[in-house]
Tab-separated table of C-alpha atoms in Angstrom:
chain	number	residue	atom	x	y	z
Z	1	MET	CA	47.137	-2.351	-6.170
Z	2	GLU	CA	46.054	1.179	-7.101
Z	3	GLN	CA	45.852	4.393	-5.117
Z	4	LEU	CA	42.615	6.189	-5.885
Z	5	ASN	CA	41.169	9.221	-4.091
Z	6	GLY	CA	43.509	8.565	-1.207
Z	7	MET	CA	42.115	5.046	-0.774
Z	8	THR	CA	43.786	1.739	-1.447
Z	9	ALA	CA	41.718	-0.276	-3.894
Z	10	GLU	CA	42.586	-3.923	-4.301
Z	11	TRP	CA	41.075	-5.175	-7.530
Z	12	GLN	CA	41.617	-8.464	-9.286
Z	13	LEU	CA	39.609	-8.347	-12.503
Z	14	THR	CA	37.487	-11.507	-12.500
Z	15	GLY	CA	40.545	-13.553	-11.624
Z	16	GLU	CA	42.388	-12.781	-14.878
Z	17	ASP	CA	45.180	-10.608	-16.185
Z	18	GLU	CA	43.013	-9.175	-18.958
Z	19	THR	CA	41.687	-5.672	-18.537
Z	20	PHE	CA	38.479	-3.871	-19.433
Z	21	ALA	CA	39.018	-0.137	-19.873
Z	22	ASP	CA	42.478	-0.524	-18.300
Z	23	ALA	CA	40.990	-2.324	-15.292
Z	24	GLU	CA	40.292	1.068	-13.787
Z	25	LEU	CA	38.443	1.146	-10.470
Z	26	ARG	CA	36.810	4.585	-10.293
Z	27	GLY	CA	35.557	6.504	-7.307
Z	28	ALA	CA	36.257	3.720	-4.814
Z	29	ASP	CA	35.097	4.448	-1.303
Z	30	THR	CA	35.725	0.949	-0.073
Z	31	THR	CA	38.267	-1.841	-0.468
Z	32	VAL	CA	37.008	-4.753	-2.524
Z	33	THR	CA	38.764	-7.916	-3.612
Z	34	THR	CA	37.125	-10.065	-6.257
Z	35	SER	CA	38.123	-13.382	-7.734
Z	36	GLY	CA	36.779	-15.855	-10.234
Z	37	ASN	CA	35.859	-19.491	-9.834
Z	38	ASP	CA	35.444	-22.491	-12.088
Z	39	ASP	CA	31.761	-23.160	-11.433
Z	40	GLY	CA	28.836	-22.447	-13.709
Z	41	ALA	CA	28.432	-22.106	-17.440
Z	42	LYS	CA	31.514	-21.788	-19.611
Z	43	PRO	CA	31.862	-19.736	-22.782
Z	44	ALA	CA	32.448	-21.594	-26.028
Z	45	ALA	CA	36.066	-22.172	-26.963
Z	46	GLY	CA	37.507	-19.150	-28.721
Z	47	ALA	CA	34.466	-16.992	-27.925
Z	48	ARG	CA	35.134	-13.357	-27.094
Z	49	LYS	CA	34.543	-12.598	-23.477
Z	50	LYS	CA	31.824	-10.069	-22.777
Z	51	ASN	CA	32.608	-6.849	-20.945
Z	52	LEU	CA	30.242	-5.815	-18.153
Z	53	LEU	CA	30.261	-2.366	-16.602
Z	54	LEU	CA	29.104	-2.807	-13.000
Z	55	ILE	CA	28.016	0.345	-11.151
Z	56	ILE	CA	27.215	0.138	-7.454
Z	57	ASN	CA	25.868	2.681	-5.012
Z	58	PRO	CA	27.322	1.344	-1.735
Z	59	VAL	CA	24.998	3.394	0.505
Z	60	SER	CA	21.694	2.400	-1.122
Z	61	GLY	CA	19.041	0.877	1.096
Z	62	THR	CA	20.511	-0.831	4.129
Z	63	LYS	CA	24.028	-0.906	2.615
Z	64	THR	CA	24.118	-4.690	2.242
Z	65	ALA	CA	24.831	-5.001	-1.496
Z	66	ALA	CA	28.564	-4.224	-1.244
Z	67	LYS	CA	29.045	-7.357	0.866
Z	68	TYR	CA	28.183	-9.465	-2.173
Z	69	LEU	CA	30.653	-7.931	-4.636
Z	70	ALA	CA	33.138	-10.798	-4.511
Z	71	GLU	CA	30.362	-13.351	-5.040
Z	72	ILE	CA	28.826	-11.327	-7.861
Z	73	SER	CA	32.178	-10.980	-9.620
Z	74	ALA	CA	32.832	-14.716	-9.277
Z	75	LEU	CA	29.378	-15.463	-10.662
Z	76	PHE	CA	29.879	-13.189	-13.674
Z	77	HIS	CA	33.304	-14.716	-14.318
Z	78	SER	CA	31.776	-18.197	-14.364
Z	79	TYR	CA	29.666	-17.047	-17.314
Z	80	GLY	CA	32.743	-15.805	-19.193
Z	81	VAL	CA	32.200	-12.139	-18.359
Z	82	ARG	CA	34.885	-9.582	-17.505
Z	83	THR	CA	33.791	-6.875	-15.074
Z	84	LEU	CA	34.777	-3.268	-14.510
Z	85	LEU	CA	33.561	-2.082	-11.115
Z	86	CYS	CA	32.640	1.562	-10.578
Z	87	VAL	CA	31.589	2.754	-7.116
Z	88	THR	CA	29.492	5.912	-6.821
Z	89	GLU	CA	30.297	8.555	-4.235
Z	90	LYS	CA	27.982	11.387	-5.200
Z	91	SER	CA	25.023	12.310	-7.352
Z	92	GLY	CA	25.757	12.048	-11.068
Z	93	ASP	CA	28.534	9.463	-10.757
Z	94	ALA	CA	26.579	6.618	-12.363
Z	95	THR	CA	25.828	8.760	-15.415
Z	96	ARG	CA	29.486	9.777	-15.651
Z	97	PHE	CA	30.690	6.174	-15.449
Z	98	VAL	CA	28.422	5.189	-18.335
Z	99	LEU	CA	29.608	8.127	-20.429
Z	100	GLU	CA	33.259	7.277	-19.744
Z	101	SER	CA	33.224	3.471	-20.058
Z	102	GLY	CA	29.857	2.411	-21.444
Z	103	ARG	CA	30.960	2.248	-25.088
Z	104	GLU	CA	33.286	-0.648	-24.308
Z	105	ALA	CA	30.627	-2.618	-22.446
Z	106	ASP	CA	28.436	-5.401	-23.791
Z	107	ILE	CA	26.254	-5.183	-20.669
Z	108	ILE	CA	25.745	-2.356	-18.195
Z	109	CYS	CA	24.543	-3.408	-14.759
Z	110	CYS	CA	23.775	-1.250	-11.742
Z	111	ILE	CA	23.330	-2.168	-8.091
Z	112	GLY	CA	21.376	0.302	-5.977
Z	113	GLY	CA	17.998	1.943	-5.789
Z	114	ASP	CA	15.725	3.563	-8.343
Z	115	GLY	CA	17.900	6.700	-8.307
Z	116	THR	CA	20.994	4.722	-9.305
Z	117	LEU	CA	19.057	3.142	-12.166
Z	118	ASN	CA	17.808	6.599	-13.185
Z	119	GLU	CA	21.368	7.899	-13.510
Z	120	THR	CA	22.487	4.791	-15.380
Z	121	ILE	CA	19.653	5.127	-17.897
Z	122	ALA	CA	20.436	8.826	-18.302
Z	123	GLY	CA	24.036	7.980	-19.179
Z	124	ILE	CA	22.948	5.391	-21.729
Z	125	LYS	CA	20.614	7.824	-23.480
Z	126	GLN	CA	23.092	10.709	-23.369
Z	127	ALA	CA	25.785	8.493	-24.873
Z	128	GLY	CA	23.436	7.155	-27.523
Z	129	LEU	CA	24.119	3.541	-26.514
Z	130	ASP	CA	22.030	0.468	-27.228
Z	131	VAL	CA	23.400	-1.804	-24.512
Z	132	PRO	CA	21.362	-4.304	-22.456
Z	133	VAL	CA	20.830	-3.124	-18.878
Z	134	GLY	CA	20.866	-5.347	-15.826
Z	135	TYR	CA	19.451	-4.085	-12.541
Z	136	ILE	CA	20.209	-5.613	-9.147
Z	137	PRO	CA	17.808	-3.798	-6.776
Z	138	ALA	CA	19.323	-2.791	-3.451
Z	139	GLY	CA	17.449	0.391	-2.537
Z	140	SER	CA	14.924	1.152	0.191
Z	141	THR	CA	11.782	0.908	-1.922
Z	142	ASN	CA	12.762	-0.546	-5.314
Z	143	ASP	CA	9.531	0.558	-6.984
Z	144	PHE	CA	10.599	-0.153	-10.519
Z	145	ALA	CA	12.156	-3.481	-9.561
Z	146	THR	CA	8.772	-4.494	-8.144
Z	147	SER	CA	7.123	-3.642	-11.456
Z	148	LEU	CA	9.762	-5.625	-13.342
Z	149	ARG	CA	9.352	-8.522	-10.901
Z	150	LEU	CA	13.070	-8.598	-10.156
Z	151	SER	CA	14.217	-10.775	-7.300
Z	152	PRO	CA	14.874	-8.965	-3.990
Z	153	ASP	CA	17.673	-11.480	-3.366
Z	154	ILE	CA	20.983	-9.978	-4.509
Z	155	MET	CA	22.558	-13.157	-5.866
Z	156	THR	CA	19.377	-14.353	-7.565
Z	157	ALA	CA	19.060	-10.977	-9.270
Z	158	ALA	CA	22.716	-11.180	-10.339
Z	159	LYS	CA	22.163	-14.624	-11.849
Z	160	ASP	CA	19.115	-13.302	-13.694
Z	161	VAL	CA	21.371	-10.681	-15.313
Z	162	MET	CA	23.397	-13.556	-16.763
Z	163	GLU	CA	20.492	-15.818	-17.740
Z	164	GLY	CA	17.545	-13.486	-18.301
Z	165	ASP	CA	15.731	-12.400	-21.429
Z	166	ILE	CA	16.172	-8.998	-23.054
Z	167	VAL	CA	12.946	-6.981	-23.040
Z	168	THR	CA	12.625	-3.504	-24.548
Z	169	LEU	CA	10.682	-1.004	-22.420
Z	170	ASP	CA	9.593	2.620	-22.629
Z	171	ILE	CA	11.091	5.451	-20.580
Z	172	GLY	CA	10.178	9.108	-20.114
Z	173	ARG	CA	11.742	12.473	-20.829
Z	174	PHE	CA	10.991	15.367	-18.478
Z	175	ASN	CA	12.056	18.485	-20.386
Z	176	ASP	CA	15.715	17.564	-21.017
Z	177	ARG	CA	16.060	14.910	-18.284
Z	178	TYR	CA	15.257	11.196	-18.556
Z	179	PHE	CA	13.393	9.048	-16.042
Z	180	SER	CA	12.751	5.330	-15.845
Z	181	TYR	CA	9.267	5.054	-14.431
Z	182	VAL	CA	7.714	8.088	-12.712
Z	183	ALA	CA	7.566	11.878	-12.565
Z	184	SER	CA	5.354	13.246	-9.808
Z	185	PHE	CA	4.483	16.251	-7.656
Z	186	GLY	CA	2.257	16.888	-4.666
Z	187	ALA	CA	1.363	14.775	-1.642
Z	188	PHE	CA	4.224	12.699	-0.246
Z	189	THR	CA	6.374	13.352	-3.332
Z	190	ARG	CA	9.096	14.993	-1.279
Z	191	VAL	CA	9.274	11.934	0.989
Z	192	SER	CA	11.206	10.044	-1.702
Z	193	TYR	CA	14.088	12.535	-1.749
Z	194	ALA	CA	13.782	14.213	1.672
Z	195	THR	CA	14.038	11.088	3.826
Z	196	PRO	CA	17.529	11.154	5.433
Z	197	GLN	CA	19.957	8.610	3.985
Z	198	ALA	CA	20.869	7.439	7.490
Z	199	ALA	CA	17.227	6.602	8.164
Z	200	LYS	CA	16.949	4.696	4.865
Z	201	ASN	CA	20.125	2.755	5.673
Z	202	ALA	CA	18.824	1.839	9.127
Z	203	PHE	CA	15.141	1.174	8.448
Z	204	GLY	CA	14.792	0.656	4.703
Z	205	HIS	CA	11.274	1.160	3.313
Z	206	LEU	CA	9.884	1.814	6.809
Z	207	ALA	CA	11.771	5.118	6.811
Z	208	TYR	CA	9.646	6.295	3.867
Z	209	VAL	CA	6.443	5.283	5.613
Z	210	VAL	CA	7.359	7.155	8.805
Z	211	ASN	CA	8.484	10.225	6.894
Z	212	GLY	CA	5.263	10.108	4.891
Z	213	ILE	CA	3.184	10.156	8.052
Z	214	LEU	CA	5.180	13.117	9.334
Z	215	ASP	CA	4.619	14.880	6.009
Z	216	ILE	CA	0.823	14.763	6.272
Z	217	GLY	CA	0.761	18.166	7.961
Z	218	SER	CA	2.259	19.785	4.868
Z	219	LEU	CA	-0.419	18.539	2.462
Z	220	ARG	CA	-1.764	21.267	0.225
Z	221	PRO	CA	-3.400	21.507	-3.188
Z	222	TYR	CA	-1.428	22.617	-6.255
Z	223	GLU	CA	-3.069	24.763	-8.900
Z	224	ALA	CA	-2.187	23.334	-12.307
Z	225	ARG	CA	-3.285	22.907	-15.890
Z	226	VAL	CA	-2.405	19.574	-17.441
Z	227	VAL	CA	-2.716	18.886	-21.161
Z	228	ALA	CA	-2.539	15.178	-22.023
Z	229	ASP	CA	-2.555	14.368	-25.734
Z	230	GLY	CA	-4.593	17.508	-26.349
Z	231	VAL	CA	-7.127	17.008	-23.524
Z	232	THR	CA	-6.990	19.617	-20.731
Z	233	TYR	CA	-7.456	18.975	-16.999
Z	234	GLU	CA	-7.440	22.031	-14.781
Z	235	GLY	CA	-7.900	22.685	-11.091
Z	236	GLU	CA	-6.379	22.054	-7.683
Z	237	PHE	CA	-4.590	18.738	-7.321
Z	238	LEU	CA	-3.252	17.050	-4.199
Z	239	PHE	CA	-1.072	14.717	-6.222
Z	240	ALA	CA	-0.050	14.075	-9.802
Z	241	SER	CA	1.975	11.265	-11.291
Z	242	ILE	CA	3.086	10.404	-14.802
Z	243	SER	CA	4.206	6.814	-14.584
Z	244	ASN	CA	5.100	3.585	-16.325
Z	245	SER	CA	5.075	1.323	-13.290
Z	246	THR	CA	2.767	-0.654	-11.026
Z	247	SER	CA	4.373	0.736	-7.858
Z	248	ILE	CA	4.903	4.397	-6.980
Z	249	GLY	CA	6.721	5.433	-3.820
Z	250	GLY	CA	6.117	2.003	-2.365
Z	251	LEU	CA	2.744	3.358	-1.193
Z	252	LEU	CA	0.613	3.648	-4.324
Z	253	LYS	CA	-0.060	0.532	-6.396
Z	254	LEU	CA	-1.535	0.311	-9.883
Z	255	PRO	CA	-3.183	-2.913	-11.061
Z	256	GLN	CA	-1.033	-4.956	-13.431
Z	257	SER	CA	-3.918	-4.874	-15.907
Z	258	GLU	CA	-3.688	-1.070	-16.096
Z	259	VAL	CA	0.029	-0.866	-16.886
Z	260	ASP	CA	1.840	-1.903	-20.051
Z	261	MET	CA	5.460	-0.764	-20.003
Z	262	GLN	CA	5.787	-1.386	-23.734
Z	263	ASP	CA	2.723	0.378	-25.144
Z	264	GLY	CA	4.205	3.856	-25.657
Z	265	TYR	CA	1.837	5.405	-23.110
Z	266	PHE	CA	2.103	6.755	-19.578
Z	267	GLU	CA	-0.509	6.321	-16.884
Z	268	LEU	CA	-1.439	9.848	-15.795
Z	269	MET	CA	-3.024	10.162	-12.363
Z	270	LEU	CA	-4.381	13.478	-11.089
Z	271	VAL	CA	-5.852	13.440	-7.577
Z	272	ARG	CA	-8.178	16.401	-7.202
Z	273	LYS	CA	-8.674	18.333	-3.984
Z	274	PRO	CA	-11.885	16.936	-2.418
Z	275	ALA	CA	-14.681	19.481	-2.517
Z	276	ASP	CA	-16.658	17.849	0.297
Z	277	ALA	CA	-16.955	14.727	2.467
Z	278	TYR	CA	-18.479	12.767	-0.398
Z	279	ASP	CA	-15.474	13.462	-2.589
Z	280	MET	CA	-13.153	12.461	0.240
Z	281	GLN	CA	-15.019	9.186	0.688
Z	282	ASP	CA	-14.806	8.584	-3.064
Z	283	LEU	CA	-11.070	9.233	-2.999
Z	284	LEU	CA	-10.358	6.968	-0.041
Z	285	GLY	CA	-12.418	4.207	-1.612
Z	286	ALA	CA	-10.480	4.481	-4.865
Z	287	LEU	CA	-7.140	4.292	-3.075
Z	288	ALA	CA	-8.257	1.301	-1.023
Z	289	THR	CA	-9.630	-0.682	-3.970
Z	290	LYS	CA	-7.047	0.498	-6.545
Z	291	ASN	CA	-9.918	1.456	-8.821
Z	292	TYR	CA	-8.816	4.904	-9.894
Z	293	HIS	CA	-11.610	5.579	-12.375
Z	294	CYS	CA	-13.726	7.847	-10.179
Z	295	ASN	CA	-14.807	11.476	-9.762
Z	296	ALA	CA	-11.959	12.288	-7.367
Z	297	ILE	CA	-9.231	11.075	-9.705
Z	298	GLU	CA	-8.408	11.655	-13.342
Z	299	PHE	CA	-6.755	8.458	-14.582
Z	300	VAL	CA	-5.890	8.365	-18.282
Z	301	ARG	CA	-3.205	7.202	-20.686
Z	302	ALA	CA	-1.174	9.662	-22.725
Z	303	LYS	CA	2.029	9.898	-24.769
Z	304	HIS	CA	2.665	13.639	-24.524
Z	305	ILE	CA	1.871	15.648	-21.396
Z	306	GLU	CA	2.332	19.335	-20.607
Z	307	VAL	CA	2.004	20.664	-17.072
Z	308	TYR	CA	1.579	24.369	-16.372
Z	309	ALA	CA	2.051	25.182	-12.688
Z	310	ASP	CA	3.817	27.421	-10.200
Z	311	PRO	CA	7.553	27.195	-10.996
Z	312	ASP	CA	8.173	26.569	-7.290
Z	313	THR	CA	6.329	23.246	-7.535
Z	314	ASP	CA	8.906	20.573	-6.720
Z	315	TRP	CA	8.947	17.325	-8.678
Z	316	SER	CA	10.340	13.869	-8.075
Z	317	LEU	CA	11.848	11.833	-10.919
Z	318	ASP	CA	12.312	8.179	-9.966
Z	319	GLY	CA	12.514	9.313	-6.340
Z	320	GLU	CA	15.101	12.056	-6.973
Z	321	TYR	CA	14.476	15.791	-6.604
Z	322	GLU	CA	13.824	17.882	-9.700
Z	323	ALA	CA	13.073	21.593	-9.603
Z	324	GLY	CA	9.853	22.699	-11.225
Z	325	CYS	CA	9.280	25.320	-13.891
Z	326	GLU	CA	6.313	27.150	-15.338
Z	327	LYS	CA	5.909	24.642	-18.175
Z	328	VAL	CA	6.972	21.006	-17.956
Z	329	THR	CA	6.887	18.791	-21.033
Z	330	VAL	CA	6.879	15.034	-20.522
Z	331	GLU	CA	7.181	12.639	-23.438
Z	332	ASN	CA	7.068	8.876	-23.624
Z	333	ILE	CA	10.056	7.415	-25.477
Z	334	PRO	CA	8.890	4.014	-26.675
Z	335	ALA	CA	11.200	0.983	-26.835
Z	336	ALA	CA	14.025	3.093	-25.410
Z	337	ILE	CA	15.938	0.707	-23.128
Z	338	ARG	CA	16.734	-3.001	-23.385
Z	339	TYR	CA	16.461	-4.516	-19.911
Z	340	ILE	CA	17.618	-7.975	-18.900
Z	341	LEU	CA	14.676	-9.470	-17.009
Z	342	PRO	CA	14.140	-12.860	-15.337
Z	343	LYS	CA	13.006	-15.593	-17.668
Z	344	LYS	CA	9.300	-16.291	-17.482
Z	345	ASN	CA	8.415	-19.677	-16.047
């Protein structure tokens, strides 16, 4: 039994006396007891047990993931895996946990929303690690999880971390900050980070939808110049996204045929301010049919993108707030992260 941050944390490391990083439970905001079982696959005799760094955001989504911690730990133990649990309390914790304990891990797994994954990826890149990443989606929207076709069921997703295939995917760099799947500004962008956590916990994705409707009154065009692989697009834009995903904000969907998360390119979408009713009709039709190759929208692929705009233009990176600046440079980093994804049938 350890006393941490004034809390009592009861922690039995996968039912064994062995320790991973001194069996330290960091930042605990809850009391969790885990234990192993004898079910499932067994490691070969004499094989070294794998270390798994498990990072959980206990307030993500509707706060249900923490209820499964004992089951998840038992599942991992049945596959011969030792687990160090780290519980986030504030922004930046997931990155810090990776920097502090990631070097000793054979697998790094996070439970939470897209923001928790964003911080985990940032820690991996900052530490210069090449460790497979498991993601158990438990957020309100889980955009990237949808693109990766991860199971929305907590225990199924956990099992996939143990049995899945390793697939190398691209990520992005926004000036000096990393992101997993999207950088955006404009219409509804602030919804992803401005929706109250209490509302997300209570209503899940519906909270984003409601907040998006309420945000309609604040729609305005943003004057910007965007240079994508040397080609310039200039004007007033209602929305801009630089993405590597088929789902953005849970509201905007890109066809699977348009997105390849391993090709070294982003999908750049620039929604222009409609000049007249015909443009508006063109725009609405494109959004309804998911055919974004039209006069109202610039939809191209690019590796290197520069955005020149008002420094007060707020951005969202994987659903988290990022302050703007006069010049933003976004680069695709190909084959940057090794994800553990469900086996293909």
